[in-house]
mmCIF file of C-alpha atoms in Angstrom:
data_model
loop_
_atom_site.group_PDB
_atom_site.id
_atom_site.type_symbol
_atom_site.label_atom_id
_atom_site.label_comp_id
_atom_site.label_asym_id
_atom_site.label_seq_id
_atom_site.Cartn_x
_atom_site.Cartn_y
_atom_site.Cartn_z
ATOM 1 C CA MET A 239 -24.172 10.505 -17.558
ATOM 2 C CA THR A 240 -21.687 7.946 -18.843
ATOM 3 C CA SER A 241 -18.179 7.316 -17.585
ATOM 4 C CA ARG A 242 -17.130 6.372 -21.119
ATOM 5 C CA ILE A 243 -15.041 9.337 -22.348
ATOM 6 C CA PRO A 244 -13.002 8.394 -25.430
ATOM 7 C CA GLY A 245 -9.744 10.348 -25.678
ATOM 8 C CA PHE A 246 -9.978 11.651 -22.113
ATOM 9 C CA HIS A 247 -6.311 10.881 -21.488
ATOM 10 C CA ALA A 248 -5.276 12.978 -24.495
ATOM 11 C CA LEU A 249 -6.963 16.157 -23.225
ATOM 12 C CA SER A 250 -5.020 18.839 -21.408
ATOM 13 C CA ARG A 251 -5.393 18.866 -17.641
ATOM 14 C CA ALA A 252 -7.608 21.952 -17.858
ATOM 15 C CA ASP A 253 -9.840 20.326 -20.474
ATOM 16 C CA ARG A 254 -10.084 17.118 -18.442
ATOM 17 C CA LEU A 255 -11.180 19.109 -15.421
ATOM 18 C CA ALA A 256 -13.691 21.061 -17.517
ATOM 19 C CA LYS A 257 -15.145 17.802 -18.822
ATOM 20 C CA VAL A 258 -15.495 16.430 -15.291
ATOM 21 C CA ALA A 259 -17.132 19.666 -14.144
ATOM 22 C CA GLU A 260 -19.575 19.544 -17.053
ATOM 23 C CA MET A 261 -20.546 15.939 -16.399
ATOM 24 C CA THR A 262 -20.809 16.106 -12.610
ATOM 25 C CA GLY A 263 -22.183 19.594 -12.088
ATOM 26 C CA LEU A 264 -19.296 21.035 -10.086
ATOM 27 C CA THR A 265 -19.963 24.522 -8.760
ATOM 28 C CA ASN A 266 -17.732 27.413 -9.784
ATOM 29 C CA ALA A 267 -16.242 27.451 -6.283
ATOM 30 C CA GLU A 268 -15.416 23.747 -6.457
ATOM 31 C CA LEU A 269 -13.933 24.144 -9.921
ATOM 32 C CA ASP A 270 -11.818 27.117 -8.811
ATOM 33 C CA HIS A 271 -10.481 25.150 -5.852
ATOM 34 C CA LEU A 272 -9.476 22.165 -7.986
ATOM 35 C CA THR A 273 -7.862 24.472 -10.536
ATOM 36 C CA ARG A 274 -5.768 26.261 -7.904
ATOM 37 C CA GLU A 275 -4.593 22.965 -6.405
ATOM 38 C CA ALA A 276 -3.484 21.702 -9.817
ATOM 39 C CA GLU A 277 -1.720 24.930 -10.786
ATOM 40 C CA ALA A 278 0.338 24.846 -7.596
ATOM 41 C CA SER A 279 1.996 21.609 -8.706
ATOM 42 C CA GLY A 280 2.790 22.787 -12.235
ATOM 43 C CA ASP A 281 3.075 20.042 -14.840
ATOM 44 C CA LEU A 282 4.724 17.559 -12.474
ATOM 45 C CA CYS A 283 1.486 15.759 -11.630
ATOM 46 C CA ASP A 284 0.893 14.923 -15.304
ATOM 47 C CA HIS A 285 4.138 12.955 -15.279
ATOM 48 C CA LEU A 286 3.247 11.025 -12.119
ATOM 49 C CA ALA A 287 -0.203 9.638 -12.925
ATOM 50 C CA GLU A 288 -2.785 9.336 -15.688
ATOM 51 C CA ASN A 289 -5.928 11.394 -16.373
ATOM 52 C CA VAL A 290 -4.941 14.009 -13.762
ATOM 53 C CA VAL A 291 -7.473 16.789 -13.148
ATOM 54 C CA SER A 292 -6.176 18.246 -9.878
ATOM 55 C CA VAL A 293 -4.065 17.564 -6.802
ATOM 56 C CA MET A 294 -5.168 16.746 -3.261
ATOM 57 C CA SER A 295 -2.938 18.207 -0.577
ATOM 58 C CA ILE A 296 -1.979 16.245 2.530
ATOM 59 C CA PRO A 297 -0.559 17.933 5.640
ATOM 60 C CA LEU A 298 3.208 17.506 5.983
ATOM 61 C CA GLY A 299 4.377 17.277 9.576
ATOM 62 C CA VAL A 300 7.746 16.625 11.172
ATOM 63 C CA ALA A 301 8.348 14.020 13.867
ATOM 64 C CA THR A 302 10.876 15.167 16.447
ATOM 65 C CA ASN A 303 12.907 13.398 19.164
ATOM 66 C CA VAL A 304 14.001 10.623 16.788
ATOM 67 C CA ILE A 305 17.463 9.053 17.004
ATOM 68 C CA VAL A 306 18.367 6.507 14.305
ATOM 69 C CA ASP A 307 21.639 4.602 14.605
ATOM 70 C CA GLY A 308 23.038 7.234 16.938
ATOM 71 C CA VAL A 309 22.105 10.217 14.770
ATOM 72 C CA ASP A 310 19.368 12.736 15.566
ATOM 73 C CA VAL A 311 16.976 13.082 12.636
ATOM 74 C CA LEU A 312 13.790 14.956 11.802
ATOM 75 C CA VAL A 313 11.267 12.682 10.086
ATOM 76 C CA PRO A 314 8.873 14.225 7.518
ATOM 77 C CA MET A 315 5.444 12.575 7.616
ATOM 78 C CA ALA A 316 2.624 13.301 5.153
ATOM 79 C CA THR A 317 -0.659 12.217 6.731
ATOM 80 C CA GLU A 318 -4.206 13.450 7.193
ATOM 81 C CA GLU A 319 -4.766 11.320 10.299
ATOM 82 C CA ALA A 320 -4.757 13.061 13.666
ATOM 83 C CA SER A 321 -2.354 12.000 16.437
ATOM 84 C CA VAL A 322 -0.006 9.982 14.198
ATOM 85 C CA VAL A 323 2.856 12.497 14.216
ATOM 86 C CA ALA A 324 2.337 13.189 17.918
ATOM 87 C CA ALA A 325 2.481 9.468 18.696
ATOM 88 C CA VAL A 326 5.792 9.115 16.851
ATOM 89 C CA CYS A 327 7.222 12.120 18.689
ATOM 90 C CA ASN A 328 6.147 10.731 22.064
ATOM 91 C CA GLY A 329 7.380 7.221 21.331
ATOM 92 C CA ALA A 330 10.724 8.521 20.098
ATOM 93 C CA ARG A 331 11.138 10.762 23.136
ATOM 94 C CA ALA A 332 10.492 7.825 25.465
ATOM 95 C CA CYS A 333 13.317 5.740 23.965
ATOM 96 C CA ARG A 334 15.914 8.498 23.556
ATOM 97 C CA GLU A 335 17.627 7.663 26.836
ATOM 98 C CA THR A 336 18.092 4.042 25.746
ATOM 99 C CA GLY A 337 19.684 4.996 22.430
ATOM 100 C CA GLY A 338 16.702 5.518 20.145
ATOM 101 C CA PHE A 339 16.238 3.256 17.132
ATOM 102 C CA THR A 340 18.814 0.818 15.783
ATOM 103 C CA THR A 341 18.374 -0.407 12.213
ATOM 104 C CA SER A 342 19.740 -3.007 9.838
ATOM 105 C CA ALA A 343 18.882 -4.009 6.283
ATOM 106 C CA ASP A 344 19.470 -6.948 3.976
ATOM 107 C CA ALA A 345 20.807 -6.500 0.464
ATOM 108 C CA PRO A 346 17.992 -5.180 -1.796
ATOM 109 C CA ARG A 347 17.233 -8.470 -3.524
ATOM 110 C CA MET A 348 13.914 -9.234 -5.218
ATOM 111 C CA ILE A 349 12.626 -12.443 -6.787
ATOM 112 C CA ALA A 350 11.424 -13.068 -10.336
ATOM 113 C CA GLN A 351 9.357 -16.257 -10.348
ATOM 114 C CA ILE A 352 8.856 -18.388 -13.461
ATOM 115 C CA GLN A 353 6.585 -21.442 -13.233
ATOM 116 C CA ILE A 354 7.241 -24.180 -15.797
ATOM 117 C CA THR A 355 4.666 -26.876 -16.580
ATOM 118 C CA GLY A 356 4.342 -29.849 -18.925
ATOM 119 C CA LEU A 357 7.512 -31.576 -17.746
ATOM 120 C CA SER A 358 8.068 -35.305 -18.185
ATOM 121 C CA ASP A 359 10.834 -35.263 -15.554
ATOM 122 C CA PRO A 360 10.734 -32.140 -13.337
ATOM 123 C CA HIS A 361 13.860 -33.133 -11.390
ATOM 124 C CA LEU A 362 15.912 -33.524 -14.561
ATOM 125 C CA ALA A 363 14.543 -30.191 -15.784
ATOM 126 C CA ARG A 364 15.642 -28.572 -12.520
ATOM 127 C CA ALA A 365 19.190 -29.882 -12.943
ATOM 128 C CA ARG A 366 19.359 -28.591 -16.504
ATOM 129 C CA VAL A 367 18.157 -25.133 -15.510
ATOM 130 C CA LEU A 368 20.730 -24.856 -12.724
ATOM 131 C CA GLU A 369 23.484 -25.728 -15.210
ATOM 132 C CA HIS A 370 22.682 -22.504 -17.076
ATOM 133 C CA GLU A 371 23.176 -20.027 -14.224
ATOM 134 C CA ALA A 372 25.884 -18.149 -16.151
ATOM 135 C CA ASP A 373 23.581 -17.858 -19.170
ATOM 136 C CA LEU A 374 20.764 -16.545 -16.983
ATOM 137 C CA LYS A 375 23.092 -13.952 -15.477
ATOM 138 C CA ALA A 376 24.089 -12.736 -18.936
ATOM 139 C CA LEU A 377 20.453 -12.528 -20.047
ATOM 140 C CA CYS A 378 19.284 -10.686 -16.932
ATOM 141 C CA ASP A 379 22.144 -8.202 -16.775
ATOM 142 C CA ALA A 380 21.691 -7.352 -20.462
ATOM 143 C CA VAL A 381 18.098 -6.332 -19.714
ATOM 144 C CA ASP A 382 19.134 -3.486 -17.393
ATOM 145 C CA PRO A 383 22.779 -2.432 -17.860
ATOM 146 C CA MET A 384 22.211 0.728 -15.808
ATOM 147 C CA LEU A 385 21.238 -1.414 -12.831
ATOM 148 C CA VAL A 386 24.478 -3.351 -13.246
ATOM 149 C CA THR A 387 26.444 -0.090 -13.467
ATOM 150 C CA LEU A 388 24.954 0.947 -10.121
ATOM 151 C CA GLY A 389 26.103 -2.297 -8.517
ATOM 152 C CA GLY A 390 22.956 -4.373 -8.923
ATOM 153 C CA GLY A 391 21.847 -7.101 -11.284
ATOM 154 C CA PHE A 392 21.431 -10.881 -11.299
ATOM 155 C CA ARG A 393 22.763 -12.646 -8.212
ATOM 156 C CA MET A 394 21.691 -16.297 -8.393
ATOM 157 C CA VAL A 395 19.097 -18.786 -9.619
ATOM 158 C CA GLU A 396 17.081 -21.158 -7.474
ATOM 159 C CA ALA A 397 14.810 -23.957 -8.686
ATOM 160 C CA ARG A 398 12.489 -26.355 -6.876
ATOM 161 C CA VAL A 399 10.018 -29.010 -7.911
ATOM 162 C CA ALA A 400 6.417 -28.531 -6.762
ATOM 163 C CA GLY A 401 4.317 -31.472 -7.889
ATOM 164 C CA GLY A 402 4.617 -31.527 -11.660
ATOM 165 C CA PHE A 403 5.775 -27.895 -11.779
ATOM 166 C CA LEU A 404 9.267 -26.466 -11.778
ATOM 167 C CA ILE A 405 9.482 -23.159 -9.916
ATOM 168 C CA VAL A 406 12.469 -21.036 -10.925
ATOM 169 C CA HIS A 407 13.540 -17.983 -8.923
ATOM 170 C CA LEU A 408 15.870 -15.359 -10.358
ATOM 171 C CA ILE A 409 17.375 -13.437 -7.443
ATOM 172 C CA VAL A 410 18.111 -9.855 -8.506
ATOM 173 C CA ASP A 411 19.765 -6.996 -6.628
ATOM 174 C CA VAL A 412 17.633 -3.987 -7.561
ATOM 175 C CA ARG A 413 19.566 -1.366 -5.566
ATOM 176 C CA ASP A 414 17.305 1.526 -4.484
ATOM 177 C CA ALA A 415 14.508 0.668 -6.923
ATOM 178 C CA MET A 416 11.359 -1.217 -6.000
ATOM 179 C CA GLY A 417 12.428 -3.373 -8.909
ATOM 180 C CA ALA A 418 9.171 -4.525 -10.493
ATOM 181 C CA ASN A 419 9.917 -3.315 -14.020
ATOM 182 C CA ALA A 420 13.453 -4.692 -14.102
ATOM 183 C CA VAL A 421 12.571 -8.025 -12.519
ATOM 184 C CA ASN A 422 9.468 -8.588 -14.654
ATOM 185 C CA THR A 423 11.410 -7.863 -17.843
ATOM 186 C CA MET A 424 14.122 -10.289 -16.784
ATOM 187 C CA ALA A 425 11.521 -12.996 -16.170
ATOM 188 C CA GLU A 426 9.965 -12.419 -19.595
ATOM 189 C CA THR A 427 13.389 -12.462 -21.255
ATOM 190 C CA CYS A 428 14.527 -15.679 -19.585
ATOM 191 C CA ALA A 429 11.252 -17.613 -19.966
ATOM 192 C CA PRO A 430 11.817 -18.852 -23.568
ATOM 193 C CA HIS A 431 15.325 -20.006 -22.684
ATOM 194 C CA LEU A 432 14.047 -21.832 -19.607
ATOM 195 C CA GLU A 433 11.492 -23.570 -21.807
ATOM 196 C CA GLY A 434 14.253 -24.750 -24.128
ATOM 197 C CA TRP A 435 16.479 -26.029 -21.338
ATOM 198 C CA SER A 436 13.694 -27.719 -19.368
ATOM 199 C CA GLY A 437 11.496 -28.985 -22.192
ATOM 200 C CA GLY A 438 8.414 -27.473 -20.544
ATOM 201 C CA THR A 439 6.163 -24.447 -20.946
ATOM 202 C CA ALA A 440 6.683 -21.254 -18.945
ATOM 203 C CA ARG A 441 3.402 -19.963 -17.581
ATOM 204 C CA LEU A 442 3.537 -17.418 -14.772
ATOM 205 C CA ARG A 443 6.590 -15.138 -15.027
ATOM 206 C CA ILE A 444 6.469 -12.180 -12.681
ATOM 207 C CA LEU A 445 7.892 -10.390 -9.666
ATOM 208 C CA SER A 446 7.193 -12.243 -6.428
ATOM 209 C CA ASN A 447 5.639 -10.169 -3.666
ATOM 210 C CA LEU A 448 7.488 -12.352 -1.163
ATOM 211 C CA ALA A 449 10.235 -9.851 -0.356
ATOM 212 C CA ASP A 450 11.894 -11.970 2.325
ATOM 213 C CA ARG A 451 15.360 -11.373 0.819
ATOM 214 C CA ARG A 452 14.993 -7.645 1.402
ATOM 215 C CA LEU A 453 14.082 -7.184 5.035
ATOM 216 C CA VAL A 454 14.617 -3.984 6.987
ATOM 217 C CA ARG A 455 14.688 -4.185 10.768
ATOM 218 C CA ALA A 456 14.384 -1.536 13.455
ATOM 219 C CA ARG A 457 14.436 -1.987 17.194
ATOM 220 C CA ALA A 458 14.229 0.220 20.252
ATOM 221 C CA THR A 459 13.990 -0.194 24.016
ATOM 222 C CA TRP A 460 11.501 1.596 26.259
ATOM 223 C CA PRO A 461 11.755 1.589 30.062
ATOM 224 C CA VAL A 462 8.887 -0.400 31.541
ATOM 225 C CA ALA A 463 8.131 2.420 33.952
ATOM 226 C CA ASP A 464 7.436 4.764 31.031
ATOM 227 C CA LEU A 465 4.880 2.457 29.436
ATOM 228 C CA GLY A 466 2.261 3.090 32.094
#
């Protein structure tokens, strides 16, 4: 058997599943089960992932007893692990009398990082980049006008010297999105301009996984006597 299947992605879901069954020796019962699972989801799964052959169900439970910011809520939880939902229910019940959970959240800001090398004077390059904040805003907001319409978009630029490198951060409000596509495209769009202003070469240009501008906090109080 070979895992090399040219054109596999172009097959229909049924044909992909048939190919897998042929190559791996699935029994008729196994094939029927996978077919039923896929049919239950309609065509939605083909729009969510690549090379889909079936769907794997996960139990959906509901956590009770939860109060968030003074409001009683039911929390849906999809998990196959035993005791998780029960633990949430018990923990939430134990802190109900002290007000439940209180939350807060920062603005949804993510960072696009561009690293610039080959600079004769990194500090001068930093100053020149910071002079072009308005230009960077125009470039970034033009990348995703829908994001701007929803209240997001470019917020500010930061730059620091690290050895011979210049590290530029574009701070972007991504609203309810995770933001990777928008932020990465903004970094790619701005990189040539940053090269021109700084006189260096833009290497890495990507979303930073350091999401410290987008923190969500939750706190609760449990009576010591209830903790055993």
